[in-house]
Amino acid sequence: MFGNYLIGLREGLEASLVVCILVAYLVKTDRRDALLPVWSGVGVAVALALGFGCALTFGSQELTFEAQEALGGSLSILAVGLVTWMVFWMRRTARHLRAELHGRLDAALRMGTAALVATAFLAVGREGLETALFVWASVRASNDGTHAPLAGVLLGLLTAVALGWLFYRGALRIDLAKFFTWTGAMLVVVAAGVLAYGVHDLQEARFLDGLGNKAFDVSAAVPPDSWYGTLLKGVFNFQPNPTVLQVIVWCLYLVPVLALFLLPSRASAGKRPPVGFGPGKGKVKGSDDQGSRDEAPGRVGGGGDRPVGDGGLRDGAR
């Protein structure tokens, strides 16, 4: 359940930050008339993600067992690839996310309502589709016969929405750089388990060999139905009797990816520290090209800051 909660929290918070940046910019530039198209785009993106998740869940039920395993394994590997790209992308571009979104929003404001809807849809839709695919793969990998994995995802998303609201109101201060580093590292561990399970699916579909070649079997020491077996399964997608190929793939993914992710990036090693939502100077008057000159380092929100409408939320996630 914890692994699925982490997915919902991490992915949901990224989408929440994007929405916060868009809404805050429109409020500060006195373009409240554009809020409805933006929220419409967000709503369409959420509906698309839900529809995609339902299609994955119910569409695969009509397939044969081997076809289901082949589809599940292939999509699990695809989901791991997307999530890996996402965590590295966020680490590299988070510093510039605010300016990029403001630039897109300025262009959309000049083009009209349809462009505003499309901008919000594209900004949130990518996160939504990635989340739906990875959640589906992770829940399928958990496969504990209960609703705990879905409950974990839902709790994570609700937490992300609540945090997004607190960020917007300036009631919460968080170091985004550290948050995304720690959650990104944990997400890489979860992704390694999903990848190993995807390989197992492909072996069951007879697409890959070695299904009967077990690396080890600790089922007696770690029963799958025990509380600690369930905990290991929920957090790491641990399997007590993996195949040799699963263990090899798990190691080949986890060790280099985690090492590369935890290496100091240019953003963290540069002259300026990572920045988040924080008190800035002056008012926003259109394009955000000059926004980076007035940012405060390293935090989201700010206890005691005024609401965005009164100029309390000055800076965006980068």
Coordinates of C-alpha atoms in Angstrom, one line a residue:
M1 CA 0.0 0.0 0.0
F2 CA 2.9 2.4 0.8
G3 CA 4.3 2.1 -2.7
N4 CA 1.0 2.9 -4.3
Y5 CA 0.5 5.8 -1.8
L6 CA 3.9 7.1 -2.9
I7 CA 2.9 7.0 -6.5
G8 CA -0.3 8.9 -5.9
L9 CA 1.5 11.4 -3.7
R10 CA 4.4 12.1 -6.1
E11 CA 2.5 12.2 -9.3
G12 CA -0.5 14.0 -7.8
L13 CA 1.7 16.6 -6.3
E14 CA 3.4 17.4 -9.6
A15 CA 0.0 17.9 -11.2
S16 CA -1.1 20.0 -8.2
L17 CA 2.0 22.3 -8.5
V18 CA 1.3 22.8 -12.2
V19 CA -2.3 23.8 -11.4
C20 CA -1.1 26.1 -8.6
I21 CA 1.3 27.8 -11.0
L22 CA -1.3 28.4 -13.7
V23 CA -4.0 29.6 -11.3
A24 CA -1.7 31.8 -9.3
Y25 CA -0.4 33.5 -12.5
L26 CA -3.9 34.2 -13.8
V27 CA -4.9 35.6 -10.4
K28 CA -1.8 37.8 -10.0
T29 CA -2.1 39.2 -13.6
D30 CA -5.8 39.9 -13.0
R31 CA -7.0 37.5 -15.6
R32 CA -9.6 35.7 -13.6
D33 CA -11.8 35.4 -16.6
A34 CA -9.4 32.8 -17.9
L35 CA -9.7 30.6 -14.8
L36 CA -12.8 28.7 -16.2
P37 CA -11.0 27.5 -19.4
V38 CA -8.0 26.5 -17.4
W39 CA -10.1 24.5 -14.9
S40 CA -12.0 23.0 -17.9
G41 CA -8.7 21.8 -19.4
V42 CA -7.7 20.3 -16.0
G43 CA -11.1 18.5 -15.7
V44 CA -10.8 17.0 -19.2
A45 CA -7.2 15.8 -18.4
V46 CA -8.4 14.1 -15.2
A47 CA -11.4 12.5 -17.1
L48 CA -9.0 11.2 -19.7
A49 CA -6.7 9.7 -17.1
L50 CA -9.6 8.0 -15.4
G51 CA -10.9 6.7 -18.7
F52 CA -7.5 5.4 -19.6
G53 CA -7.2 3.6 -16.3
C54 CA -10.6 2.0 -16.7
A55 CA -9.8 0.9 -20.3
L56 CA -6.6 -0.8 -19.0
T57 CA -8.5 -2.5 -16.2
F58 CA -11.6 -3.7 -17.9
G59 CA -10.3 -4.0 -21.5
S60 CA -7.7 -6.6 -20.6
Q61 CA -10.3 -8.8 -18.9
E62 CA -11.6 -10.1 -22.3
L63 CA -8.2 -11.4 -23.3
T64 CA -6.8 -14.9 -22.8
F65 CA -4.5 -15.6 -19.9
E66 CA -1.3 -15.5 -22.0
A67 CA -2.5 -12.3 -23.8
Q68 CA -3.2 -10.6 -20.5
E69 CA 0.2 -11.5 -19.1
A70 CA 1.9 -10.3 -22.3
L71 CA 0.0 -7.0 -22.2
G72 CA 0.6 -6.6 -18.5
G73 CA 4.3 -7.2 -18.8
S74 CA 4.7 -4.9 -21.8
L75 CA 2.8 -2.1 -20.2
S76 CA 4.6 -2.5 -16.9
I77 CA 8.0 -2.1 -18.7
L78 CA 6.6 0.9 -20.6
A79 CA 5.3 2.4 -17.3
V80 CA 8.7 2.0 -15.7
G81 CA 10.4 3.7 -18.6
L82 CA 8.0 6.7 -18.4
V83 CA 8.4 7.0 -14.6
T84 CA 12.2 6.8 -14.9
W85 CA 12.1 9.6 -17.5
M86 CA 9.7 11.6 -15.4
V87 CA 11.8 11.6 -12.2
F88 CA 15.0 12.6 -14.1
W89 CA 13.0 15.2 -16.1
M90 CA 11.6 16.7 -12.9
R91 CA 15.0 16.9 -11.3
R92 CA 16.5 18.6 -14.3
T93 CA 13.7 21.0 -15.2
A94 CA 11.9 21.8 -11.9
R95 CA 13.9 25.0 -11.5
H96 CA 12.5 26.3 -14.8
L97 CA 8.9 24.9 -14.6
R98 CA 7.3 28.1 -13.5
A99 CA 8.8 30.2 -16.2
E100 CA 8.0 27.6 -18.9
L101 CA 4.3 27.3 -17.8
H102 CA 4.0 31.1 -17.6
G103 CA 5.4 31.5 -21.2
R104 CA 2.9 28.9 -22.5
L105 CA 0.0 30.6 -20.6
D106 CA 1.0 34.0 -22.0
A107 CA 0.8 32.6 -25.5
A108 CA -2.5 30.9 -24.8
L109 CA -4.0 34.1 -23.5
R110 CA -3.2 35.8 -26.7
M111 CA -4.7 33.0 -28.8
G112 CA -8.1 32.6 -27.0
T113 CA -10.2 30.3 -24.9
A114 CA -9.5 27.1 -26.8
A115 CA -5.8 27.6 -26.4
L116 CA -6.2 28.1 -22.7
V117 CA -8.1 24.8 -22.4
A118 CA -5.5 23.0 -24.5
T119 CA -2.6 24.5 -22.4
A120 CA -4.1 23.3 -19.1
F121 CA -5.1 19.9 -20.6
L122 CA -1.6 19.2 -22.0
A123 CA 0.1 20.4 -18.8
V124 CA -1.9 18.1 -16.5
G125 CA -2.9 15.4 -19.0
R126 CA 0.7 14.1 -19.4
E127 CA 1.0 13.6 -15.6
G128 CA -2.5 12.0 -15.5
L129 CA -1.7 9.4 -18.2
E130 CA 1.6 8.5 -16.7
T131 CA 0.0 8.2 -13.3
A132 CA -2.8 6.0 -14.6
L133 CA -0.4 3.6 -16.4
F134 CA 2.0 3.3 -13.5
V135 CA -0.8 2.9 -11.0
W136 CA -2.3 0.2 -13.1
A137 CA 1.0 -1.6 -13.4
S138 CA 1.8 -1.2 -9.7
V139 CA -1.6 -2.4 -8.5
R140 CA -1.4 -5.4 -10.9
A141 CA 2.1 -6.2 -9.5
S142 CA 0.8 -5.9 -5.9
N143 CA -2.0 -8.4 -6.7
D144 CA -2.9 -9.1 -3.0
G145 CA -6.6 -9.6 -3.6
T146 CA -7.6 -6.6 -1.6
H147 CA -8.5 -3.0 -2.3
A148 CA -5.4 -1.8 -0.3
P149 CA -3.4 -0.8 -3.4
L150 CA -6.2 1.3 -4.8
A151 CA -6.8 2.8 -1.4
G152 CA -3.1 3.7 -1.1
V153 CA -3.2 5.5 -4.5
L154 CA -6.4 7.4 -3.6
L155 CA -5.0 8.5 -0.3
G156 CA -1.8 9.6 -2.0
L157 CA -3.8 11.7 -4.6
L158 CA -6.0 13.2 -1.8
T159 CA -2.8 14.1 0.1
A160 CA -1.4 15.7 -3.0
V161 CA -4.5 17.8 -3.5
A162 CA -4.5 18.9 0.1
L163 CA -0.8 19.9 -0.1
G164 CA -1.5 21.8 -3.3
W165 CA -4.2 23.8 -1.7
L166 CA -2.0 24.6 1.3
F167 CA 0.8 25.6 -1.1
Y168 CA -1.5 27.9 -2.9
R169 CA -2.8 29.5 0.3
G170 CA 0.8 30.0 1.5
A171 CA 0.1 27.9 4.6
L172 CA 2.8 25.3 4.1
R173 CA 6.6 25.6 3.5
I174 CA 8.5 22.6 2.0
D175 CA 11.9 22.2 0.4
L176 CA 10.8 20.9 -3.0
A177 CA 14.3 19.9 -4.0
K178 CA 14.6 17.5 -1.1
F179 CA 11.1 16.3 -1.4
F180 CA 11.4 15.3 -5.1
T181 CA 14.8 13.8 -4.5
W182 CA 13.7 11.5 -1.7
T183 CA 10.3 10.6 -3.3
G184 CA 12.1 10.1 -6.6
A185 CA 14.6 7.7 -5.1
M186 CA 11.8 5.7 -3.4
L187 CA 9.8 5.7 -6.7
V188 CA 12.9 4.2 -8.5
V189 CA 12.8 1.4 -5.9
V190 CA 9.1 0.8 -6.5
A191 CA 9.7 0.9 -10.3
A192 CA 12.4 -1.8 -10.0
G193 CA 9.8 -4.1 -8.4
V194 CA 7.2 -3.3 -11.1
L195 CA 9.8 -4.0 -13.8
A196 CA 10.7 -7.4 -12.2
Y197 CA 7.0 -8.2 -12.1
G198 CA 6.6 -7.2 -15.7
V199 CA 9.4 -9.6 -16.7
H200 CA 7.6 -12.3 -14.7
D201 CA 4.4 -11.6 -16.7
L202 CA 6.3 -12.0 -20.0
Q203 CA 7.7 -15.3 -18.7
E204 CA 4.3 -16.5 -17.9
A205 CA 3.1 -15.4 -21.4
R206 CA 6.0 -17.6 -22.7
F207 CA 7.5 -14.5 -24.4
L208 CA 10.6 -14.9 -22.2
D209 CA 12.2 -18.2 -21.0
G210 CA 13.3 -19.2 -17.5
L211 CA 10.0 -19.3 -15.6
G212 CA 11.0 -22.4 -13.8
N213 CA 14.6 -21.2 -13.1
K214 CA 14.2 -19.8 -9.6
A215 CA 16.9 -17.6 -8.1
F216 CA 15.8 -18.5 -4.6
D217 CA 12.7 -19.4 -2.6
V218 CA 12.2 -17.9 0.9
S219 CA 8.5 -18.6 1.0
A220 CA 8.9 -20.6 4.2
A221 CA 10.8 -17.7 6.0
V222 CA 8.7 -14.9 4.4
P223 CA 5.2 -16.3 3.8
P224 CA 3.3 -14.1 1.3
D225 CA 0.2 -14.0 3.6
S226 CA 2.2 -12.9 6.7
W227 CA 2.1 -9.2 7.8
Y228 CA 5.8 -8.7 7.0
G229 CA 5.4 -10.5 3.6
T230 CA 2.5 -8.3 2.8
L231 CA 4.5 -5.2 3.9
L232 CA 7.4 -6.2 1.7
K233 CA 5.1 -6.9 -1.2
G234 CA 3.3 -3.5 -0.8
V235 CA 6.4 -1.4 -0.5
F236 CA 8.9 -3.1 -2.7
N237 CA 6.8 -5.6 -4.8
F238 CA 8.9 -8.3 -3.1
Q239 CA 8.4 -11.8 -4.4
P240 CA 9.7 -14.7 -2.2
N241 CA 10.5 -16.9 -5.2
P242 CA 11.7 -14.8 -8.1
T243 CA 13.2 -16.2 -11.3
V244 CA 16.9 -15.6 -12.1
L245 CA 15.9 -13.3 -14.9
Q246 CA 13.8 -11.2 -12.5
V247 CA 16.7 -10.7 -10.1
I248 CA 19.1 -9.8 -12.9
V249 CA 16.7 -7.3 -14.4
W250 CA 15.9 -5.8 -10.9
C251 CA 19.7 -5.3 -10.2
L252 CA 20.5 -4.0 -13.6
Y253 CA 17.8 -1.4 -13.3
L254 CA 17.9 -0.4 -9.7
V255 CA 21.7 0.0 -9.1
P256 CA 22.7 2.2 -12.0
V257 CA 19.4 4.2 -12.1
L258 CA 19.5 5.0 -8.4
A259 CA 23.2 5.9 -8.5
L260 CA 22.7 8.3 -11.4
F261 CA 19.6 9.8 -9.8
L262 CA 21.4 10.5 -6.5
L263 CA 24.4 12.1 -8.2
P264 CA 24.5 15.8 -7.5
S265 CA 22.9 17.6 -10.4
R266 CA 24.0 20.9 -11.9
A267 CA 20.9 22.5 -10.4
S268 CA 22.0 21.5 -6.9
A269 CA 25.7 22.1 -7.5
G270 CA 25.3 25.5 -9.1
K271 CA 25.6 29.0 -7.6
R272 CA 21.9 29.3 -6.9
P273 CA 20.0 26.8 -4.8
P274 CA 16.8 25.2 -6.0
V275 CA 13.7 27.4 -5.6
G276 CA 10.1 26.8 -5.0
F277 CA 7.0 28.8 -4.0
G278 CA 8.2 31.7 -1.8
P279 CA 7.8 35.4 -1.2
G280 CA 9.0 37.5 -4.2
K281 CA 9.2 41.2 -5.0
G282 CA 6.8 43.2 -7.0
K283 CA 3.8 42.2 -9.1
V284 CA 3.7 40.1 -12.1
K285 CA 2.9 42.1 -15.3
G286 CA 2.6 39.6 -18.0
S287 CA 5.5 37.4 -19.1
D288 CA 7.6 35.8 -16.5
D289 CA 10.9 36.3 -18.2
Q290 CA 12.2 38.4 -15.3
G291 CA 10.7 36.2 -12.6
S292 CA 13.9 34.3 -11.9
R293 CA 15.5 37.6 -10.5
D294 CA 13.1 37.9 -7.7
E295 CA 12.8 34.3 -6.3
A296 CA 13.5 33.0 -2.8
P297 CA 15.4 29.8 -2.5
G298 CA 14.3 26.3 -1.7
R299 CA 10.8 26.4 -0.3
V300 CA 7.1 26.0 -1.2
G301 CA 4.6 28.2 0.4
G302 CA 5.4 30.2 3.5
G303 CA 3.7 30.2 6.8
G304 CA 1.8 33.4 7.3
D305 CA 2.0 34.5 3.7
R306 CA -1.1 36.0 2.2
P307 CA -3.3 34.2 -0.3
V308 CA -2.3 34.2 -3.9
G309 CA -4.9 36.8 -4.8
D310 CA -3.3 39.2 -2.4
G311 CA 0.2 38.6 -3.7
G312 CA 1.2 36.0 -1.2
L313 CA 2.4 33.2 -3.6
R314 CA 5.0 34.8 -5.6
D315 CA 7.2 32.1 -7.0
G316 CA 6.8 28.8 -8.7
A317 CA 8.3 25.3 -8.6
R318 CA 11.4 24.9 -10.7

